[in-house]
Short mmCIF file of C-alpha atoms in Angstrom, two decimals:
data_model
loop_
_atom_site.label_atom_id
_atom_site.label_comp_id
_atom_site.label_asym_id
_atom_site.label_seq_id
_atom_site.Cartn_x
_atom_site.Cartn_y
_atom_site.Cartn_z
CA MET B 1 -0.08 -0.03 0.20
CA SER B 2 1.28 3.41 -0.92
CA VAL B 3 -0.19 6.97 -0.26
CA LYS B 4 -1.96 8.15 -3.56
CA ASN B 5 -2.08 11.85 -3.04
CA LEU B 6 -2.49 14.56 -0.01
CA GLU B 7 -5.70 14.49 -1.06
CA GLU B 8 -6.85 11.00 0.86
CA LEU B 9 -4.68 11.42 4.19
CA ASN B 10 -6.67 9.91 7.55
CA PRO B 11 -6.62 12.16 10.71
CA ILE B 12 -3.79 10.14 12.18
CA GLN B 13 -2.10 10.39 9.23
CA ILE B 14 -2.51 14.08 9.28
CA ASP B 15 -1.84 14.25 13.30
CA VAL B 16 1.58 12.20 12.36
CA LEU B 17 2.30 15.42 10.31
CA ARG B 18 1.45 18.03 12.71
CA GLU B 19 3.77 16.37 15.38
CA ILE B 20 6.50 16.53 13.07
CA GLY B 21 5.61 20.31 12.32
CA ASN B 22 5.75 20.93 16.10
CA ILE B 23 8.71 19.10 16.83
CA GLY B 24 10.66 21.36 13.90
CA SER B 25 9.00 24.38 14.29
CA GLY B 26 10.29 23.67 17.86
CA ASN B 27 14.08 23.19 16.73
CA ALA B 28 13.46 26.10 14.46
CA ALA B 29 12.93 28.16 17.54
CA THR B 30 16.08 26.86 19.29
CA SER B 31 18.60 27.34 16.00
CA LEU B 32 16.92 31.26 15.14
CA SER B 33 17.28 32.32 19.23
CA GLY B 34 21.08 30.95 18.82
CA MET B 35 21.34 32.74 15.35
CA LEU B 36 20.00 36.17 16.27
CA SER B 37 20.77 36.33 20.20
CA ASN B 38 17.86 36.45 21.07
CA THR B 39 14.52 35.06 23.29
CA ILE B 40 12.48 33.58 20.97
CA ASP B 41 8.45 32.60 21.76
CA ILE B 42 6.88 30.08 19.75
CA GLY B 43 2.79 29.58 19.07
CA VAL B 44 2.37 26.52 18.74
CA PRO B 45 2.31 26.08 14.70
CA VAL B 46 -0.79 25.21 12.48
CA VAL B 47 -0.04 22.24 10.07
CA LYS B 48 -2.81 21.49 7.58
CA THR B 49 -3.20 20.12 4.03
CA LEU B 50 -4.29 22.64 1.66
CA GLU B 51 -4.57 23.44 -2.00
CA TYR B 52 -2.22 25.56 -3.96
CA GLU B 53 -4.55 28.39 -4.73
CA GLU B 54 -5.48 27.87 -0.61
CA VAL B 55 -1.83 28.71 0.39
CA VAL B 56 -1.72 31.60 -2.30
CA ASP B 57 -4.61 33.44 -0.56
CA PHE B 58 -2.87 32.52 2.68
CA LEU B 59 -0.33 34.28 1.87
CA GLY B 60 -1.97 37.61 0.70
CA GLY B 61 -2.85 37.07 -2.44
CA PRO B 62 -1.07 35.91 -5.70
CA GLU B 63 0.66 39.20 -6.37
CA ASN B 64 2.36 39.32 -2.43
CA VAL B 65 5.79 39.83 -2.76
CA VAL B 66 7.87 37.35 -0.41
CA ILE B 67 11.24 35.86 -0.65
CA GLY B 68 10.71 31.57 -1.96
CA LEU B 69 13.96 29.34 -0.78
CA LEU B 70 13.60 26.53 -2.55
CA ILE B 71 14.99 23.53 -1.24
CA ARG B 72 15.22 20.05 -2.04
CA LEU B 73 15.10 17.16 -0.55
CA SER B 74 16.92 13.50 -1.66
CA GLY B 75 18.03 10.26 0.62
CA ASP B 76 15.17 8.30 2.13
CA ILE B 77 12.89 11.48 2.00
CA LYS B 78 12.62 12.99 -1.98
CA GLY B 79 10.38 16.21 -2.39
CA MET B 80 10.62 19.86 -1.80
CA MET B 81 10.39 22.05 0.89
CA MET B 82 9.80 25.89 0.14
CA TYR B 83 10.19 28.54 2.90
CA ILE B 84 8.81 31.73 2.16
CA LEU B 85 9.45 34.72 3.88
CA GLN B 86 7.34 37.84 4.45
CA SER B 87 9.38 41.04 3.97
CA SER B 88 8.74 41.72 7.96
CA PHE B 89 10.61 38.79 8.66
CA ALA B 90 13.26 39.51 6.44
CA ASN B 91 13.42 43.11 7.69
CA VAL B 92 14.35 41.46 11.43
CA VAL B 93 16.61 39.12 10.07
CA LEU B 94 18.73 42.01 8.85
CA ASN B 95 18.16 43.98 11.29
CA THR B 96 19.40 41.88 14.36
CA PHE B 97 22.05 40.55 11.71
CA TYR B 98 23.95 43.68 10.50
CA GLY B 99 22.06 46.57 11.50
CA LYS B 100 20.42 46.61 7.87
CA GLN B 101 16.14 48.23 7.35
CA LEU B 102 15.48 47.44 4.17
CA ASP B 103 13.23 49.68 2.34
CA ASP B 104 11.53 47.14 0.35
CA ILE B 105 12.42 43.78 0.11
CA LEU B 106 12.87 44.04 -3.80
CA ASN B 107 16.78 45.99 -3.56
CA VAL B 108 18.32 42.65 -1.35
CA ASP B 109 21.60 42.85 -2.23
CA GLU B 110 24.01 39.68 -2.46
CA MET B 111 24.80 40.00 1.38
CA ASP B 112 21.01 40.10 2.87
CA LYS B 113 20.43 36.68 -0.06
CA SER B 114 23.15 35.23 1.75
CA ALA B 115 21.58 35.60 5.44
CA ILE B 116 18.47 35.06 4.66
CA SER B 117 19.59 31.75 2.53
CA GLU B 118 20.78 30.64 5.87
CA ILE B 119 18.06 31.24 7.90
CA GLY B 120 16.00 29.11 4.91
CA ASN B 121 19.16 26.41 5.60
CA ILE B 122 17.89 26.10 9.13
CA MET B 123 14.24 26.07 9.05
CA ALA B 124 14.37 23.23 6.34
CA GLY B 125 17.10 21.70 8.70
CA SER B 126 15.21 21.99 11.51
CA TYR B 127 12.25 20.09 10.03
CA VAL B 128 14.19 17.46 8.17
CA ASN B 129 16.29 17.01 11.35
CA ALA B 130 12.45 16.38 13.16
CA ILE B 131 11.63 13.66 10.62
CA ALA B 132 14.96 12.04 10.71
CA GLY B 133 14.88 12.16 14.88
CA LEU B 134 11.33 10.19 14.62
CA THR B 135 12.10 7.63 11.81
CA GLY B 136 15.80 7.27 11.57
CA LEU B 137 15.96 7.69 8.34
CA THR B 138 18.26 9.48 6.24
CA ILE B 139 17.56 12.80 4.51
CA ASP B 140 19.95 15.60 2.37
CA ILE B 141 18.46 19.45 2.10
CA SER B 142 20.13 20.90 -1.01
CA PRO B 143 21.45 24.63 -0.42
CA PRO B 144 17.98 26.94 -0.01
CA SER B 145 17.92 28.81 -3.59
CA PHE B 146 16.78 32.18 -3.34
CA CYS B 147 13.89 34.16 -5.20
CA VAL B 148 11.64 37.40 -4.12
CA ASP B 149 8.71 38.13 -6.28
CA MET B 150 5.13 37.63 -6.18
CA VAL B 151 4.01 34.75 -4.57
CA GLY B 152 2.05 32.86 -7.07
CA ALA B 153 4.81 32.82 -9.25
CA ILE B 154 6.66 31.42 -6.60
CA LEU B 155 4.38 28.43 -5.71
CA SER B 156 4.08 27.93 -9.51
CA VAL B 157 7.30 25.83 -9.34
CA PRO B 158 6.63 23.50 -6.70
CA ALA B 159 2.95 23.29 -8.40
CA ILE B 160 4.45 22.32 -11.90
CA GLU B 161 6.87 20.11 -11.11
CA PHE B 162 4.41 18.43 -8.18
CA ALA B 163 1.73 18.53 -10.51
CA GLN B 164 1.30 14.54 -10.96
CA VAL B 165 0.75 14.19 -6.95
CA GLY B 166 -1.94 16.66 -7.23
CA ASP B 167 -2.78 20.03 -6.23
CA ARG B 168 -1.90 19.90 -2.32
CA VAL B 169 1.04 20.55 -0.09
CA ILE B 170 1.64 20.43 3.71
CA PHE B 171 1.89 23.69 4.51
CA ILE B 172 3.20 24.84 8.36
CA ASP B 173 1.92 28.33 9.49
CA ASP B 174 4.61 29.18 12.25
CA ASN B 175 4.38 32.18 14.83
CA PHE B 176 7.38 33.64 16.76
CA LYS B 177 7.92 36.27 19.04
CA ILE B 178 11.48 37.89 18.74
CA SER B 179 11.58 41.12 21.18
CA ASN B 180 7.99 42.93 20.37
CA ASP B 181 8.18 41.66 16.72
CA GLU B 182 5.60 38.96 15.87
CA ILE B 183 6.72 36.69 13.30
CA LYS B 184 5.13 34.73 10.47
CA SER B 185 6.81 32.01 8.46
CA ASN B 186 5.65 29.25 6.27
CA MET B 187 7.16 26.46 5.46
CA ILE B 188 5.93 23.89 2.57
CA LEU B 189 6.71 20.71 2.28
CA ILE B 190 5.96 18.46 -0.59
CA PRO B 191 7.17 15.12 -0.36
CA GLU B 192 6.66 12.38 -3.12
CA MET B 193 4.31 9.75 -2.23
CA GLU B 194 6.44 6.62 -2.00
CA SER B 195 8.21 9.09 0.68
CA LEU B 196 5.30 10.11 2.19
CA SER B 197 4.45 6.37 2.88
CA LEU B 198 8.01 5.26 4.00
CA LEU B 199 7.71 8.05 6.70
CA PHE B 200 4.70 6.57 7.21
CA ASN B 201 5.20 3.10 7.36
CA LYS B 202 8.64 3.69 10.17
CA LEU B 203 6.16 5.79 12.17
CA GLY B 204 4.02 2.37 12.18
CA VAL B 205 1.14 4.48 11.05
CA GLU B 206 -1.31 2.34 8.65
CA ILE B 207 -1.37 3.26 5.35
CA MET R 1 -18.24 49.67 -18.07
CA SER R 2 -15.83 46.77 -18.50
CA LYS R 3 -15.78 43.98 -15.85
CA VAL R 4 -12.44 41.91 -15.67
CA ILE R 5 -12.95 38.08 -15.70
CA ASN R 6 -9.96 36.01 -13.71
CA VAL R 7 -8.49 33.48 -15.19
CA GLY R 8 -7.25 30.60 -12.45
CA ILE R 9 -4.37 28.75 -13.12
CA ALA R 10 -4.95 26.09 -15.20
CA ASP R 11 -7.85 28.03 -15.98
CA LEU R 12 -9.06 29.57 -19.39
CA ASN R 13 -11.93 32.16 -20.47
CA VAL R 14 -13.45 33.99 -23.09
CA ALA R 15 -14.52 38.06 -22.89
CA LEU R 16 -16.80 40.07 -25.39
CA ALA R 17 -15.33 43.91 -25.38
CA PRO R 18 -15.10 45.88 -23.42
CA ASP R 19 -14.47 42.98 -21.03
CA ILE R 20 -10.86 42.52 -19.58
CA LEU R 21 -9.61 39.13 -19.15
CA ALA R 22 -6.79 38.61 -16.56
CA THR R 23 -4.31 36.38 -14.72
CA TYR R 24 -2.01 36.83 -12.20
CA ALA R 25 1.45 35.39 -11.28
CA LEU R 26 2.80 33.36 -14.32
CA GLY R 27 5.64 32.15 -13.22
CA SER R 28 6.79 29.11 -14.88
CA CYS R 29 3.38 29.41 -16.60
CA VAL R 30 2.66 30.46 -19.71
CA GLY R 31 -0.75 32.65 -20.27
CA ILE R 32 -1.74 32.59 -23.61
CA CYS R 33 -3.68 35.98 -25.45
CA LEU R 34 -6.05 34.73 -28.44
CA PHE R 35 -7.79 37.69 -29.95
CA ASP R 36 -10.12 37.96 -32.95
CA LYS R 37 -9.92 41.60 -33.99
CA THR R 38 -12.92 40.96 -36.49
CA LYS R 39 -15.57 40.37 -33.50
CA SER R 40 -13.72 41.66 -30.58
CA ILE R 41 -13.45 38.30 -28.94
CA GLY R 42 -10.73 37.53 -26.36
CA GLY R 43 -9.72 34.57 -24.96
CA LEU R 44 -6.85 34.11 -22.52
CA ALA R 45 -5.38 30.32 -21.02
CA HIS R 46 -3.22 30.04 -18.38
CA ILE R 47 -1.55 26.59 -18.17
CA MET R 48 1.25 25.28 -16.55
CA LEU R 49 2.09 21.76 -17.98
CA PRO R 50 3.56 21.25 -22.03
CA LEU R 51 2.05 18.59 -23.71
CA SER R 52 -0.72 16.31 -22.42
CA THR R 53 0.63 13.28 -24.90
CA GLU R 54 4.28 14.07 -23.47
CA ALA R 55 2.81 13.59 -19.61
CA ALA R 56 3.33 10.13 -18.02
CA ASN R 57 0.10 10.11 -16.66
CA PRO R 58 -1.38 13.27 -17.97
CA SER R 59 -4.32 14.50 -15.09
CA GLU R 60 -7.86 14.97 -16.03
CA ASN R 61 -7.87 18.88 -16.00
CA LYS R 62 -7.11 19.51 -20.06
CA ARG R 63 -6.54 22.85 -18.73
CA ARG R 64 -3.15 22.09 -17.22
CA TYR R 65 -1.40 21.38 -20.71
CA ALA R 66 -0.64 23.94 -23.34
CA ASP R 67 -2.56 21.28 -25.73
CA THR R 68 -5.14 20.60 -25.09
CA GLY R 69 -5.97 23.80 -23.03
CA ILE R 70 -5.20 25.76 -26.55
CA ALA R 71 -7.94 23.54 -28.52
CA GLU R 72 -10.62 24.10 -25.76
CA LEU R 73 -9.60 27.85 -25.51
CA LEU R 74 -10.31 27.95 -29.32
CA ALA R 75 -13.52 26.00 -29.26
CA LEU R 76 -14.97 27.90 -26.68
CA MET R 77 -14.09 30.96 -29.07
CA LYS R 78 -15.56 29.49 -32.18
CA SER R 79 -18.86 28.87 -30.01
CA LYS R 80 -18.94 32.85 -28.92
CA GLY R 81 -18.74 33.39 -32.47
CA ALA R 82 -15.24 34.26 -32.94
CA ASN R 83 -13.66 33.08 -36.89
CA ILE R 84 -10.48 31.26 -36.01
CA GLN R 85 -8.53 31.97 -38.79
CA ALA R 86 -8.72 35.89 -37.57
CA VAL R 87 -7.01 34.57 -34.37
CA VAL R 88 -3.93 36.34 -33.16
CA ALA R 89 -2.01 35.04 -30.59
CA LYS R 90 0.27 37.22 -27.49
CA ILE R 91 1.82 35.08 -24.75
CA ALA R 92 3.41 35.67 -21.53
CA GLY R 93 4.83 34.18 -18.48
CA GLY R 94 7.44 31.14 -18.54
CA ALA R 95 9.94 32.17 -16.66
CA GLN R 96 12.73 30.64 -14.94
CA MET R 97 11.95 31.38 -11.22
CA PHE R 98 14.66 29.56 -9.31
CA ALA R 99 18.29 29.72 -11.01
CA THR R 100 19.46 26.30 -11.31
CA ASN R 101 22.02 24.69 -13.22
CA SER R 102 20.16 22.46 -15.13
CA SER R 103 18.90 23.36 -18.22
CA VAL R 104 16.80 19.89 -17.48
CA PHE R 105 14.13 21.95 -15.16
CA ASN R 106 13.10 24.86 -17.11
CA ILE R 107 9.64 24.01 -17.61
CA GLY R 108 9.23 27.67 -17.93
CA GLU R 109 11.24 27.28 -21.30
CA ARG R 110 9.62 24.16 -22.14
CA ASN R 111 5.98 25.51 -21.86
CA VAL R 112 6.89 28.26 -23.99
CA ASN R 113 8.83 26.18 -26.31
CA ALA R 114 5.00 23.86 -26.22
CA VAL R 115 2.72 26.89 -26.24
CA LYS R 116 4.13 28.33 -29.54
CA LYS R 117 4.65 24.57 -31.44
CA VAL R 118 0.32 24.51 -30.73
CA LEU R 119 -0.19 27.92 -32.33
CA GLU R 120 2.03 26.89 -35.50
CA SER R 121 -0.25 24.02 -35.40
CA TYR R 122 -3.39 25.96 -35.89
CA LYS R 123 -1.35 28.47 -38.06
CA ILE R 124 -2.28 31.11 -35.49
CA PRO R 125 0.66 33.87 -35.65
CA ILE R 126 2.23 34.89 -32.38
CA ILE R 127 2.59 38.87 -32.62
CA ALA R 128 3.69 39.55 -28.99
CA GLU R 129 6.09 37.90 -26.81
CA GLN R 130 7.21 38.73 -23.01
CA THR R 131 8.58 35.46 -21.77
CA GLY R 132 11.89 33.85 -19.93
CA GLU R 133 13.54 35.87 -17.89
CA ASN R 134 13.40 35.45 -13.66
CA TYR R 135 10.70 36.71 -12.84
CA GLY R 136 6.60 36.68 -12.46
CA ARG R 137 4.39 38.69 -14.35
CA THR R 138 0.57 39.65 -14.32
CA VAL R 139 -1.40 39.79 -17.75
CA PHE R 140 -4.96 41.98 -18.23
CA PHE R 141 -5.61 41.25 -22.03
CA ASP R 142 -8.25 43.95 -22.86
CA SER R 143 -10.78 42.45 -25.76
CA SER R 144 -12.01 45.53 -27.54
CA THR R 145 -8.43 46.10 -28.48
CA GLY R 146 -6.74 43.53 -28.05
CA LEU R 147 -4.27 44.74 -26.23
CA MET R 148 -1.52 43.19 -23.58
CA GLN R 149 -0.77 44.70 -20.19
CA VAL R 150 2.05 43.32 -18.27
CA LYS R 151 2.80 43.79 -15.00
CA SER R 152 6.49 42.73 -12.56
CA ALA R 153 7.12 43.50 -8.88
CA SER R 154 9.91 45.06 -10.12
CA LYS R 155 9.66 46.37 -13.59
CA ASN R 156 8.02 49.24 -15.56
CA ILE R 157 4.70 47.71 -16.84
CA ILE R 158 4.72 46.77 -20.66
CA VAL R 159 1.23 47.06 -22.77
CA VAL R 160 1.74 45.02 -26.13
#
């Protein structure tokens, strides 16, 4: 048996993904706190499966300009992660790192891209470590590929590449509080269905 | 008053003058604007994949593909009275949003090539093109003038 698409997940399977999201977000908050040398409060992440159009609406509509970091997964779990940062989060990161205030995220320079990509790397690692820790599977992540543009255009990339496995993704909505700034970040996970089956198998979840 | 008709991803629609067709944030997808000047009928398809005949396991949604999407759009325009012999095309999108060191993944370029091939098979000339590069585009297509307006996050608006 294998999982065919993300539409058919049962409540137990969704719970497993939610738990991975919880652990991953916890890891992420710890790493971010170290990197930004600041206390980070973390809200309970919301983990759900959504259609691309719902994700786009959630992220402020198709023309909202965001930063997207594309990370490929290989090894036992294959697929893609897309980490989405709104401009407010990018600003907090750059401000904390080197006191920079961006007037517009479209104006990021190479150093900003590199700093933000490092955040993406840490966030992706946090979730991947959550999966690896629970299952013993080996997962490699690629360095993040950077894009700042309309969120609809950014999400067309996974939508096209994973068109065969349906139009849903695993969506993680994280809410952090750094100093007094409320920060939102979103991780989108699109595993290949065989990888998702393997993950459930390893955790003894019926599929 | 003209109204704006929104065309989603893997979708299509037709507009009669003075209405405007819109599709938002094309990334690697391609927006195909078809226009019959003689009747002021416009059509817009937002395709996400090249040819359905090349797909290993084609989706039931025919509007996803360049070939079946364009075929359906032409049929719809014809049913509204368009003369297919008079139709011209303007296309936009097919960007490569993320840098990659492999051309195999450049689906944007493959989409554009597939669209050109399909339009050629119908002998529909492409009279304007805003494709490729690395940024997203929003398209407004005016069915009374046949003008395509292309908007992006960081560049000036282009009207062709």
